[in-house]
Amino acid sequence: MSGMEASVGGNHMAAQGYKASARLHFQHWMWSFRLNWLLHPDIPLLPVQPHPDDGIFRIADLGAGNAPWLYDLQRSFPPAWAKHIYYHGIDISTDLVSHHNYQPDNFTIAKLDLFEEIPAGFLGAFHVVHLRGWATIIKGGDPSALIANAVKMLRPGGYLQWDELDVVSLESFAPNSDIESKASKEMELGLDFDWILALATTLTSQGLIPVHNIRAFCPDALRRASTDDHLQDFEEMAARALSSVVAAAAAADANIPIANISAAGDLPNLFAHVVAETEKGVSFAMHHVVVVAQKPDVEYGEPEPNDYGAPVADDDCVMAADGGDETAGNAEN
């Protein structure tokens, strides 16, 4: 989600947006590596019930960023499908998306604040709505406004898939007791992202039918990648914290305690210690969460609702077909 970057000079993206873009590509690779699929295998594509107006199957990626998920999904289908499927990337900023000359003919990139009123042309328009990486965008721990808009955009019988990193589960791990990880433990965020844990329930409360609720543990093969990604986030967070606190203290009407400035100033030093620990083998990891739900089809009748149920282990992220919760991967961290 491109909104993870701080606003600079009124722009949605930070001045060094290319770094954010590179990280979005990197994060997409990690998701693909972990899940082994882009759309859950239980979401039907072709043959499908096309839109009655034009016979097109439409897929929307909300918070598309630089659209790596859409590009990867498009190339995963046979070329003959191109005339039947349209891909729509939607975000509050389109600064990171490739120039339209480099986009496929069946691509559309739209700028839209997804917390505001949805244009009429998007209502009930999409067979699949995909979301990913909204953890730092949701305000007050309440995603209901975003979910309500996503549901409005779905066609009856359409599917919503939401991929999210469970920030609550972020932990640092030392490979053995001889390796120091004190600084890394201090960097564990301890923030309130309980809405991610309740995402499946929230989707159901807004009228969607539960299909899958998946928790995928970070495998050892992704530990280095997960660590590098988190270090990039923390480095930017430290720089922004110091900059904002110092700027506020310099303002004429500011009354910022010296302790706050000192704490922010200590972040780069803490970060340096964390990097030193990771170079000795300390890693950061968090769980990948995927929730799939379906909008009731009022014309063809609603499928039988499924209780998400309890997680079941599955090392390859290949889900059971009964609609229950799944815990995918190696539970040992």
mmCIF file of C-alpha atoms in Angstrom:
data_model
loop_
_atom_site.group_PDB
_atom_site.id
_atom_site.type_symbol
_atom_site.label_atom_id
_atom_site.label_comp_id
_atom_site.label_asym_id
_atom_site.label_seq_id
_atom_site.Cartn_x
_atom_site.Cartn_y
_atom_site.Cartn_z
ATOM 1 C CA MET A 1 0.000 0.000 0.000
ATOM 2 C CA SER A 2 1.609 3.235 -1.083
ATOM 3 C CA GLY A 3 0.164 5.133 1.848
ATOM 4 C CA MET A 4 2.792 3.680 4.183
ATOM 5 C CA GLU A 5 5.095 6.543 3.213
ATOM 6 C CA ALA A 6 4.878 9.895 4.967
ATOM 7 C CA SER A 7 3.420 12.907 3.235
ATOM 8 C CA VAL A 8 5.989 15.424 2.028
ATOM 9 C CA GLY A 9 5.053 18.837 0.665
ATOM 10 C CA GLY A 10 1.418 17.799 0.324
ATOM 11 C CA ASN A 11 2.258 14.736 -1.799
ATOM 12 C CA HIS A 12 1.048 11.303 -0.696
ATOM 13 C CA MET A 13 4.421 9.679 -1.271
ATOM 14 C CA ALA A 14 7.666 10.547 0.452
ATOM 15 C CA ALA A 15 10.314 12.391 -1.509
ATOM 16 C CA GLN A 16 12.254 9.144 -1.883
ATOM 17 C CA GLY A 17 9.276 7.246 -3.258
ATOM 18 C CA TYR A 18 11.509 4.965 -5.285
ATOM 19 C CA LYS A 19 12.552 3.303 -2.027
ATOM 20 C CA ALA A 20 8.931 2.689 -1.132
ATOM 21 C CA SER A 21 8.305 1.331 -4.622
ATOM 22 C CA ALA A 22 11.244 -1.060 -4.384
ATOM 23 C CA ARG A 23 9.997 -2.281 -1.016
ATOM 24 C CA LEU A 24 6.505 -2.892 -2.388
ATOM 25 C CA HIS A 25 7.997 -5.121 -5.091
ATOM 26 C CA PHE A 26 10.067 -6.887 -2.433
ATOM 27 C CA GLN A 27 7.075 -7.396 -0.155
ATOM 28 C CA HIS A 28 5.025 -8.775 -3.038
ATOM 29 C CA TRP A 29 7.755 -11.325 -3.716
ATOM 30 C CA MET A 30 7.651 -12.384 -0.054
ATOM 31 C CA TRP A 31 3.874 -12.868 -0.174
ATOM 32 C CA SER A 32 4.120 -14.909 -3.368
ATOM 33 C CA PHE A 33 6.938 -17.016 -1.942
ATOM 34 C CA ARG A 34 4.970 -17.705 1.221
ATOM 35 C CA LEU A 35 1.534 -18.455 -0.224
ATOM 36 C CA ASN A 36 2.358 -20.099 -3.565
ATOM 37 C CA TRP A 37 -0.668 -18.351 -5.091
ATOM 38 C CA LEU A 38 -1.946 -14.839 -5.796
ATOM 39 C CA LEU A 39 -5.665 -15.521 -5.630
ATOM 40 C CA HIS A 40 -6.865 -18.250 -3.331
ATOM 41 C CA PRO A 41 -7.512 -21.399 -5.421
ATOM 42 C CA ASP A 42 -11.136 -21.488 -4.242
ATOM 43 C CA ILE A 43 -11.914 -18.167 -5.935
ATOM 44 C CA PRO A 44 -13.346 -19.073 -9.350
ATOM 45 C CA LEU A 45 -12.216 -17.180 -12.450
ATOM 46 C CA LEU A 46 -13.065 -18.736 -15.803
ATOM 47 C CA PRO A 47 -15.573 -19.888 -16.709
ATOM 48 C CA VAL A 48 -17.354 -17.177 -14.763
ATOM 49 C CA GLN A 49 -20.549 -15.197 -14.889
ATOM 50 C CA PRO A 50 -19.330 -12.097 -16.737
ATOM 51 C CA HIS A 51 -20.645 -8.618 -16.205
ATOM 52 C CA PRO A 52 -24.002 -8.457 -18.009
ATOM 53 C CA ASP A 53 -23.127 -5.139 -19.673
ATOM 54 C CA ASP A 54 -19.936 -6.108 -21.467
ATOM 55 C CA GLY A 55 -19.059 -9.723 -20.649
ATOM 56 C CA ILE A 56 -15.868 -8.705 -18.805
ATOM 57 C CA PHE A 57 -14.530 -10.230 -15.578
ATOM 58 C CA ARG A 58 -13.138 -7.421 -13.424
ATOM 59 C CA ILE A 59 -10.540 -7.606 -10.650
ATOM 60 C CA ALA A 60 -9.784 -4.623 -8.389
ATOM 61 C CA ASP A 61 -6.720 -4.183 -6.187
ATOM 62 C CA LEU A 62 -7.491 -1.621 -3.470
ATOM 63 C CA GLY A 63 -4.386 0.180 -2.254
ATOM 64 C CA ALA A 64 -2.511 -1.079 -5.299
ATOM 65 C CA GLY A 65 0.657 0.967 -4.747
ATOM 66 C CA ASN A 66 2.866 0.237 -7.753
ATOM 67 C CA ALA A 67 0.547 -2.654 -8.720
ATOM 68 C CA PRO A 68 2.930 -5.638 -8.451
ATOM 69 C CA TRP A 69 0.084 -7.966 -7.471
ATOM 70 C CA LEU A 70 -1.951 -6.995 -10.529
ATOM 71 C CA TYR A 71 0.993 -7.330 -12.923
ATOM 72 C CA ASP A 72 1.875 -10.741 -11.499
ATOM 73 C CA LEU A 73 -1.741 -11.911 -11.615
ATOM 74 C CA GLN A 74 -2.131 -10.766 -15.212
ATOM 75 C CA ARG A 75 0.890 -12.704 -16.394
ATOM 76 C CA SER A 76 -0.216 -15.835 -14.525
ATOM 77 C CA PHE A 77 -3.211 -16.330 -16.823
ATOM 78 C CA PRO A 78 -3.179 -17.621 -20.424
ATOM 79 C CA PRO A 79 -2.798 -14.813 -23.010
ATOM 80 C CA ALA A 80 -6.172 -15.750 -24.478
ATOM 81 C CA TRP A 81 -7.829 -14.614 -21.252
ATOM 82 C CA ALA A 82 -6.643 -11.020 -21.699
ATOM 83 C CA LYS A 83 -9.768 -9.990 -23.595
ATOM 84 C CA HIS A 84 -12.007 -11.415 -20.862
ATOM 85 C CA ILE A 85 -10.359 -9.990 -17.721
ATOM 86 C CA TYR A 86 -9.759 -6.341 -16.808
ATOM 87 C CA TYR A 87 -7.474 -5.306 -13.962
ATOM 88 C CA HIS A 88 -8.133 -2.172 -11.935
ATOM 89 C CA GLY A 89 -5.543 -0.732 -9.557
ATOM 90 C CA ILE A 90 -7.014 1.808 -7.136
ATOM 91 C CA ASP A 91 -5.067 3.964 -4.682
ATOM 92 C CA ILE A 92 -5.039 7.448 -3.209
ATOM 93 C CA SER A 93 -1.806 8.018 -5.151
ATOM 94 C CA THR A 94 -0.688 6.758 -8.545
ATOM 95 C CA ASP A 95 2.840 8.199 -8.268
ATOM 96 C CA LEU A 96 4.543 4.802 -8.202
ATOM 97 C CA VAL A 97 2.688 3.124 -11.049
ATOM 98 C CA SER A 98 4.473 2.637 -14.382
ATOM 99 C CA HIS A 99 3.672 5.121 -17.145
ATOM 100 C CA HIS A 100 0.474 4.173 -18.962
ATOM 101 C CA ASN A 101 2.500 3.448 -22.104
ATOM 102 C CA TYR A 102 3.966 0.450 -20.279
ATOM 103 C CA GLN A 103 0.687 -0.889 -18.925
ATOM 104 C CA PRO A 104 -1.272 -3.699 -20.598
ATOM 105 C CA ASP A 105 -4.364 -2.723 -22.550
ATOM 106 C CA ASN A 106 -6.608 -4.424 -20.013
ATOM 107 C CA PHE A 107 -5.196 -2.358 -17.105
ATOM 108 C CA THR A 108 -6.814 0.680 -15.497
ATOM 109 C CA ILE A 109 -5.183 2.682 -12.694
ATOM 110 C CA ALA A 110 -7.457 5.044 -10.764
ATOM 111 C CA LYS A 111 -6.757 7.608 -8.041
ATOM 112 C CA LEU A 112 -9.336 7.372 -5.278
ATOM 113 C CA ASP A 113 -9.588 7.849 -1.516
ATOM 114 C CA LEU A 114 -11.113 4.531 -0.510
ATOM 115 C CA PHE A 115 -12.428 5.941 2.766
ATOM 116 C CA GLU A 116 -14.645 8.421 0.925
ATOM 117 C CA GLU A 117 -17.767 7.935 -1.214
ATOM 118 C CA ILE A 118 -17.265 5.453 -4.040
ATOM 119 C CA PRO A 119 -18.056 6.675 -7.589
ATOM 120 C CA ALA A 120 -21.158 5.152 -9.146
ATOM 121 C CA GLY A 121 -19.131 3.431 -11.879
ATOM 122 C CA PHE A 122 -17.335 1.313 -9.273
ATOM 123 C CA LEU A 123 -20.438 0.150 -7.408
ATOM 124 C CA GLY A 124 -21.126 -3.557 -7.926
ATOM 125 C CA ALA A 125 -18.530 -3.621 -10.702
ATOM 126 C CA PHE A 126 -15.961 -6.190 -9.582
ATOM 127 C CA HIS A 127 -15.941 -9.962 -9.401
ATOM 128 C CA VAL A 128 -12.877 -9.920 -7.129
ATOM 129 C CA VAL A 129 -11.677 -7.203 -4.753
ATOM 130 C CA HIS A 130 -8.193 -7.615 -3.293
ATOM 131 C CA LEU A 131 -6.604 -5.681 -0.418
ATOM 132 C CA ARG A 132 -3.124 -5.925 1.042
ATOM 133 C CA GLY A 133 -0.933 -3.985 3.451
ATOM 134 C CA TRP A 134 -3.417 -1.667 5.153
ATOM 135 C CA ALA A 135 -2.060 -2.176 8.679
ATOM 136 C CA THR A 136 -0.534 1.289 9.035
ATOM 137 C CA ILE A 137 -3.330 3.032 7.141
ATOM 138 C CA ILE A 138 -6.338 1.981 9.219
ATOM 139 C CA LYS A 139 -7.048 4.646 11.830
ATOM 140 C CA GLY A 140 -8.317 3.912 15.304
ATOM 141 C CA GLY A 141 -8.187 0.175 14.756
ATOM 142 C CA ASP A 142 -11.448 0.238 12.802
ATOM 143 C CA PRO A 143 -11.444 -0.959 9.169
ATOM 144 C CA SER A 144 -15.250 -0.945 8.862
ATOM 145 C CA ALA A 145 -15.444 2.121 6.567
ATOM 146 C CA LEU A 146 -12.945 0.601 4.143
ATOM 147 C CA ILE A 147 -14.683 -2.770 4.270
ATOM 148 C CA ALA A 148 -18.072 -1.171 3.632
ATOM 149 C CA ASN A 149 -16.717 0.471 0.473
ATOM 150 C CA ALA A 150 -15.031 -2.741 -0.667
ATOM 151 C CA VAL A 151 -18.321 -4.611 -0.258
ATOM 152 C CA LYS A 152 -20.118 -1.936 -2.286
ATOM 153 C CA MET A 153 -17.637 -2.453 -5.112
ATOM 154 C CA LEU A 154 -18.232 -6.217 -5.265
ATOM 155 C CA ARG A 155 -20.772 -7.785 -7.592
ATOM 156 C CA PRO A 156 -23.271 -10.153 -5.965
ATOM 157 C CA GLY A 157 -21.461 -13.468 -5.609
ATOM 158 C CA GLY A 158 -18.065 -11.747 -5.871
ATOM 159 C CA TYR A 159 -15.088 -12.519 -3.653
ATOM 160 C CA LEU A 160 -12.996 -10.371 -1.340
ATOM 161 C CA GLN A 161 -9.441 -11.423 -0.462
ATOM 162 C CA TRP A 162 -7.526 -9.455 2.175
ATOM 163 C CA ASP A 163 -3.816 -10.156 2.774
ATOM 164 C CA GLU A 164 -2.293 -8.581 5.875
ATOM 165 C CA LEU A 165 0.833 -8.911 7.986
ATOM 166 C CA ASP A 166 -0.161 -9.546 11.579
ATOM 167 C CA VAL A 167 1.914 -6.800 13.193
ATOM 168 C CA VAL A 168 0.864 -8.025 16.637
ATOM 169 C CA SER A 169 2.858 -11.203 16.038
ATOM 170 C CA LEU A 170 6.132 -9.368 15.246
ATOM 171 C CA GLU A 171 8.986 -10.906 17.217
ATOM 172 C CA SER A 172 12.756 -11.032 17.109
ATOM 173 C CA PHE A 173 14.515 -14.373 17.320
ATOM 174 C CA ALA A 174 18.087 -15.279 18.119
ATOM 175 C CA PRO A 175 19.287 -18.548 16.558
ATOM 176 C CA ASN A 176 20.838 -19.589 19.889
ATOM 177 C CA SER A 177 21.320 -18.310 23.435
ATOM 178 C CA ASP A 178 24.864 -17.124 22.738
ATOM 179 C CA ILE A 179 23.694 -14.359 20.390
ATOM 180 C CA GLU A 180 22.629 -11.068 21.961
ATOM 181 C CA SER A 181 19.205 -9.725 20.915
ATOM 182 C CA LYS A 182 18.529 -7.044 23.538
ATOM 183 C CA ALA A 183 18.272 -4.144 21.075
ATOM 184 C CA SER A 184 16.075 -6.172 18.740
ATOM 185 C CA LYS A 185 13.688 -6.962 21.589
ATOM 186 C CA GLU A 186 13.379 -3.209 22.225
ATOM 187 C CA MET A 187 12.354 -2.745 18.595
ATOM 188 C CA GLU A 188 9.347 -5.047 18.850
ATOM 189 C CA LEU A 189 6.554 -2.555 18.333
ATOM 190 C CA GLY A 190 3.967 -3.652 20.868
ATOM 191 C CA LEU A 191 1.289 -1.685 19.006
ATOM 192 C CA ASP A 192 -2.449 -2.325 18.936
ATOM 193 C CA PHE A 193 -3.428 -4.026 15.686
ATOM 194 C CA ASP A 194 -6.084 -6.310 17.115
ATOM 195 C CA TRP A 195 -8.385 -5.441 14.215
ATOM 196 C CA ILE A 196 -6.239 -7.717 12.041
ATOM 197 C CA LEU A 197 -6.985 -10.666 14.311
ATOM 198 C CA ALA A 198 -10.698 -9.821 14.132
ATOM 199 C CA LEU A 199 -10.746 -9.182 10.378
ATOM 200 C CA ALA A 200 -12.678 -12.329 9.487
ATOM 201 C CA THR A 201 -15.347 -11.554 12.061
ATOM 202 C CA THR A 202 -15.592 -7.952 10.874
ATOM 203 C CA LEU A 203 -16.085 -9.033 7.267
ATOM 204 C CA THR A 204 -18.849 -11.387 8.352
ATOM 205 C CA SER A 205 -20.530 -8.638 10.367
ATOM 206 C CA GLN A 206 -20.739 -6.560 7.173
ATOM 207 C CA GLY A 207 -22.720 -9.222 5.379
ATOM 208 C CA LEU A 208 -20.013 -11.302 3.693
ATOM 209 C CA ILE A 209 -19.971 -15.078 3.779
ATOM 210 C CA PRO A 210 -16.798 -16.571 5.305
ATOM 211 C CA VAL A 211 -14.711 -18.791 3.049
ATOM 212 C CA HIS A 212 -11.172 -18.936 4.503
ATOM 213 C CA ASN A 213 -9.201 -17.406 7.345
ATOM 214 C CA ILE A 214 -5.530 -18.301 6.996
ATOM 215 C CA ARG A 215 -2.575 -17.653 9.274
ATOM 216 C CA ALA A 216 0.763 -18.485 7.629
ATOM 217 C CA PHE A 217 3.843 -18.599 9.828
ATOM 218 C CA CYS A 218 7.133 -17.194 8.575
ATOM 219 C CA PRO A 219 9.286 -20.081 7.302
ATOM 220 C CA ASP A 220 13.037 -20.122 7.863
ATOM 221 C CA ALA A 221 13.601 -19.469 4.157
ATOM 222 C CA LEU A 222 11.964 -16.044 4.547
ATOM 223 C CA ARG A 223 13.643 -14.976 7.779
ATOM 224 C CA ARG A 224 16.358 -12.894 6.118
ATOM 225 C CA ALA A 225 13.886 -11.247 3.760
ATOM 226 C CA SER A 226 11.427 -10.552 6.587
ATOM 227 C CA THR A 227 14.232 -9.055 8.674
ATOM 228 C CA ASP A 228 15.472 -6.804 5.872
ATOM 229 C CA ASP A 229 11.951 -5.567 5.229
ATOM 230 C CA HIS A 230 11.354 -4.739 8.884
ATOM 231 C CA LEU A 231 14.725 -2.974 9.184
ATOM 232 C CA GLN A 232 13.798 -0.705 6.288
ATOM 233 C CA ASP A 233 10.509 0.168 7.982
ATOM 234 C CA PHE A 234 12.181 0.885 11.311
ATOM 235 C CA GLU A 235 14.918 3.004 9.748
ATOM 236 C CA GLU A 236 12.340 5.247 8.079
ATOM 237 C CA MET A 237 10.209 5.347 11.214
ATOM 238 C CA ALA A 238 13.202 6.479 13.289
ATOM 239 C CA ALA A 239 14.121 9.196 10.802
ATOM 240 C CA ARG A 240 10.536 10.486 10.629
ATOM 241 C CA ALA A 241 10.141 10.453 14.411
ATOM 242 C CA LEU A 242 13.266 12.510 14.960
ATOM 243 C CA SER A 243 12.386 14.933 12.185
ATOM 244 C CA SER A 244 8.809 15.496 13.371
ATOM 245 C CA VAL A 245 9.716 15.928 17.042
ATOM 246 C CA VAL A 246 12.525 18.378 16.326
ATOM 247 C CA ALA A 247 10.332 20.320 13.892
ATOM 248 C CA ALA A 248 7.547 20.541 16.469
ATOM 249 C CA ALA A 249 9.987 21.704 19.135
ATOM 250 C CA ALA A 250 11.235 24.442 16.828
ATOM 251 C CA ALA A 251 7.723 25.778 16.224
ATOM 252 C CA ALA A 252 6.868 28.906 18.165
ATOM 253 C CA ASP A 253 3.846 27.380 19.858
ATOM 254 C CA ALA A 254 5.435 24.017 20.568
ATOM 255 C CA ASN A 255 6.006 22.736 24.065
ATOM 256 C CA ILE A 256 7.812 19.460 23.458
ATOM 257 C CA PRO A 257 9.524 17.904 26.505
ATOM 258 C CA ILE A 258 13.276 17.474 26.144
ATOM 259 C CA ALA A 259 12.795 13.785 26.993
ATOM 260 C CA ASN A 260 10.744 13.301 23.814
ATOM 261 C CA ILE A 261 13.474 14.818 21.671
ATOM 262 C CA SER A 262 16.077 12.712 23.424
ATOM 263 C CA ALA A 263 14.054 9.525 22.911
ATOM 264 C CA ALA A 264 13.611 10.248 19.218
ATOM 265 C CA GLY A 265 17.305 11.025 18.927
ATOM 266 C CA ASP A 266 18.150 7.646 20.454
ATOM 267 C CA LEU A 267 16.308 5.758 17.704
ATOM 268 C CA PRO A 268 19.155 5.886 15.137
ATOM 269 C CA ASN A 269 21.521 4.566 17.797
ATOM 270 C CA LEU A 270 19.111 1.767 18.671
ATOM 271 C CA PHE A 271 18.747 0.966 14.988
ATOM 272 C CA ALA A 272 22.532 0.632 14.605
ATOM 273 C CA HIS A 273 22.610 -1.876 17.465
ATOM 274 C CA VAL A 274 19.742 -3.831 15.953
ATOM 275 C CA VAL A 275 21.519 -4.063 12.597
ATOM 276 C CA ALA A 276 24.633 -5.344 14.379
ATOM 277 C CA GLU A 277 22.548 -8.063 16.044
ATOM 278 C CA THR A 278 20.933 -9.120 12.771
ATOM 279 C CA GLU A 279 24.369 -9.450 11.211
ATOM 280 C CA LYS A 280 25.040 -12.101 13.859
ATOM 281 C CA GLY A 281 21.849 -14.003 13.038
ATOM 282 C CA VAL A 282 18.984 -12.301 14.892
ATOM 283 C CA SER A 283 15.835 -12.229 12.733
ATOM 284 C CA PHE A 284 12.412 -10.602 12.730
ATOM 285 C CA ALA A 285 9.263 -12.396 11.644
ATOM 286 C CA MET A 286 5.520 -11.990 11.746
ATOM 287 C CA HIS A 287 2.574 -14.010 10.496
ATOM 288 C CA HIS A 288 0.874 -13.586 7.128
ATOM 289 C CA VAL A 289 -2.927 -13.440 7.383
ATOM 290 C CA VAL A 290 -5.281 -14.027 4.451
ATOM 291 C CA VAL A 291 -9.060 -13.774 4.751
ATOM 292 C CA VAL A 292 -11.379 -14.752 1.898
ATOM 293 C CA ALA A 293 -15.102 -13.976 1.941
ATOM 294 C CA GLN A 294 -17.951 -13.894 -0.574
ATOM 295 C CA LYS A 295 -20.724 -11.386 -1.150
ATOM 296 C CA PRO A 296 -24.150 -13.061 -1.127
ATOM 297 C CA ASP A 297 -25.667 -13.575 -4.553
ATOM 298 C CA VAL A 298 -29.252 -12.389 -4.280
ATOM 299 C CA GLU A 299 -30.141 -13.584 -7.781
ATOM 300 C CA TYR A 300 -28.771 -17.113 -7.639
ATOM 301 C CA GLY A 301 -29.221 -17.706 -3.933
ATOM 302 C CA GLU A 302 -26.758 -17.585 -1.090
ATOM 303 C CA PRO A 303 -24.295 -20.419 -0.475
ATOM 304 C CA GLU A 304 -24.468 -22.062 2.912
ATOM 305 C CA PRO A 305 -22.566 -19.922 5.460
ATOM 306 C CA ASN A 306 -19.449 -21.542 6.914
ATOM 307 C CA ASP A 307 -18.063 -20.985 10.379
ATOM 308 C CA TYR A 308 -14.383 -20.043 10.072
ATOM 309 C CA GLY A 309 -13.628 -22.665 12.699
ATOM 310 C CA ALA A 310 -10.247 -23.500 14.210
ATOM 311 C CA PRO A 311 -6.881 -23.340 12.398
ATOM 312 C CA VAL A 312 -5.410 -26.487 10.909
ATOM 313 C CA ALA A 313 -1.765 -26.829 9.914
ATOM 314 C CA ASP A 314 -0.809 -26.934 6.250
ATOM 315 C CA ASP A 315 2.856 -26.569 5.261
ATOM 316 C CA ASP A 316 2.244 -25.607 1.642
ATOM 317 C CA CYS A 317 -0.559 -23.070 2.106
ATOM 318 C CA VAL A 318 -2.878 -25.305 0.063
ATOM 319 C CA MET A 319 -6.206 -24.847 1.776
ATOM 320 C CA ALA A 320 -8.871 -27.356 2.613
ATOM 321 C CA ALA A 321 -12.117 -26.883 0.727
ATOM 322 C CA ASP A 322 -14.428 -26.787 3.730
ATOM 323 C CA GLY A 323 -14.237 -23.067 4.425
ATOM 324 C CA GLY A 324 -12.631 -23.319 7.858
ATOM 325 C CA ASP A 325 -9.796 -21.330 9.426
ATOM 326 C CA GLU A 326 -6.355 -22.549 8.499
ATOM 327 C CA THR A 327 -2.956 -22.161 10.051
ATOM 328 C CA ALA A 328 -0.431 -22.618 7.282
ATOM 329 C CA GLY A 329 3.210 -23.437 7.620
ATOM 330 C CA ASN A 330 5.669 -24.300 10.314
ATOM 331 C CA ALA A 331 4.424 -23.148 13.696
ATOM 332 C CA GLU A 332 7.899 -23.339 15.174
ATOM 333 C CA ASN A 333 9.688 -20.000 15.242
#
